[in-house]
Short mmCIF file of C-alpha atoms in Angstrom, two decimals:
data_model
loop_
_atom_site.label_atom_id
_atom_site.label_comp_id
_atom_site.label_asym_id
_atom_site.label_seq_id
_atom_site.Cartn_x
_atom_site.Cartn_y
_atom_site.Cartn_z
CA MET A 1444 -48.82 10.85 -2.42
CA ASN A 1445 -47.45 10.45 -5.91
CA VAL A 1446 -48.06 7.07 -7.66
CA GLU A 1447 -46.94 6.12 -11.14
CA LEU A 1448 -49.67 4.22 -13.25
CA ARG A 1449 -48.21 1.98 -15.97
CA PHE A 1450 -50.52 0.53 -18.60
CA PHE A 1451 -49.76 -2.34 -21.08
CA ALA A 1452 -51.04 -3.62 -24.42
CA THR A 1453 -54.78 -2.85 -25.00
CA PHE A 1454 -54.96 -0.85 -21.77
CA ARG A 1455 -52.11 1.44 -22.93
CA GLN A 1456 -54.22 1.93 -26.10
CA ALA A 1457 -57.38 2.77 -24.04
CA VAL A 1458 -55.44 5.38 -21.94
CA GLY A 1459 -53.47 6.78 -24.86
CA THR A 1460 -50.01 6.57 -23.03
CA LYS A 1461 -47.84 4.16 -21.30
CA VAL A 1462 -47.38 6.09 -17.96
CA VAL A 1463 -49.52 8.51 -15.88
CA GLU A 1464 -48.37 10.16 -12.72
CA ARG A 1465 -51.13 10.86 -10.18
CA GLU A 1466 -51.50 12.29 -6.75
CA TYR A 1467 -53.69 10.38 -4.25
CA ASP A 1468 -54.77 10.80 -0.65
CA ASP A 1469 -52.96 8.72 1.93
CA GLY A 1470 -54.97 5.50 2.44
CA THR A 1471 -55.94 5.10 -1.23
CA THR A 1472 -56.17 1.46 -2.29
CA VAL A 1473 -55.68 -0.38 -5.54
CA GLY A 1474 -59.35 -0.78 -5.87
CA ASP A 1475 -59.92 3.02 -5.45
CA VAL A 1476 -57.50 3.61 -8.38
CA LEU A 1477 -58.99 0.90 -10.60
CA ARG A 1478 -62.59 2.14 -10.08
CA GLU A 1479 -61.42 5.77 -10.85
CA LEU A 1480 -59.64 4.70 -14.04
CA GLU A 1481 -62.71 2.81 -15.22
CA ALA A 1482 -64.82 5.98 -14.58
CA GLU A 1483 -62.33 8.15 -16.36
CA TYR A 1484 -61.35 6.08 -19.48
CA ASP A 1485 -64.20 4.76 -21.74
CA GLY A 1486 -61.91 2.01 -22.93
CA LEU A 1487 -61.38 0.77 -19.50
CA ASP A 1488 -64.94 0.91 -18.33
CA GLY A 1489 -65.89 -2.68 -17.03
CA GLN A 1490 -62.36 -4.03 -17.90
CA LEU A 1491 -60.64 -3.87 -14.49
CA VAL A 1492 -63.31 -4.46 -11.78
CA GLU A 1493 -65.95 -7.22 -11.59
CA ASN A 1494 -68.36 -7.72 -8.68
CA GLY A 1495 -66.26 -5.46 -6.44
CA GLY A 1496 -63.04 -7.56 -7.20
CA LEU A 1497 -60.37 -7.70 -9.85
CA ARG A 1498 -61.49 -9.07 -13.05
CA PRO A 1499 -60.30 -12.56 -13.86
CA HIS A 1500 -56.99 -12.73 -15.72
CA ILE A 1501 -56.10 -9.09 -15.06
CA ASN A 1502 -52.62 -8.67 -13.57
CA VAL A 1503 -52.00 -5.59 -11.31
CA LEU A 1504 -48.57 -5.19 -9.77
CA LYS A 1505 -47.81 -2.72 -6.99
CA SER A 1506 -44.11 -1.88 -7.34
CA GLY A 1507 -43.41 -5.34 -8.91
CA ARG A 1508 -45.55 -7.45 -6.58
CA GLU A 1509 -48.77 -9.05 -7.62
CA VAL A 1510 -51.61 -7.38 -5.51
CA LEU A 1511 -53.47 -10.78 -5.40
CA HIS A 1512 -50.53 -11.85 -3.14
CA LEU A 1513 -50.92 -8.79 -1.02
CA ASP A 1514 -54.35 -7.51 0.09
CA GLY A 1515 -55.91 -7.60 -3.40
CA MET A 1516 -58.23 -4.61 -4.07
CA GLU A 1517 -57.69 -3.44 -0.47
CA THR A 1518 -53.89 -3.11 -0.91
CA GLU A 1519 -53.01 0.44 0.05
CA LEU A 1520 -50.66 2.42 -1.90
CA ALA A 1521 -47.69 4.52 -0.56
CA ASP A 1522 -45.85 7.66 -1.98
CA GLY A 1523 -43.53 6.52 -4.79
CA ASP A 1524 -45.37 3.30 -5.60
CA SER A 1525 -45.94 2.15 -9.14
CA LEU A 1526 -49.06 0.35 -10.22
CA SER A 1527 -48.68 -1.69 -13.41
CA ILE A 1528 -51.86 -2.89 -15.08
CA PHE A 1529 -51.84 -5.80 -17.56
CA PRO A 1530 -54.79 -7.09 -19.64
CA PRO A 1531 -55.50 -10.82 -20.08
CA VAL A 1532 -52.94 -12.39 -22.27
CA ALA A 1533 -54.22 -14.56 -25.25
CA GLY A 1534 -52.56 -16.26 -27.95
CA GLY A 1535 -49.76 -18.85 -28.33
CA ARG A 1536 -49.35 -21.72 -30.63
CA ARG A 1537 -52.03 -23.83 -32.08
#
């Protein structure tokens, strides 16, 4: 199945591009993809997964829906899905 991976802010810098198209086997989960990305890109190592779950303050959307409101790391992907990965947001007014 084909999945579009979208990276934002510092994660985009770590990967070197905004969008990556990947082929995955049926039954692949969000957790499978995030662990694979950490292993592949040095700049993502330890940034996505913590103690088997999604790191705090990381936002991951499967085709526009927050995975924490689905099945979290166990959310299965389907052909044509997009996975958008956002780093923690900091800043604001002081």
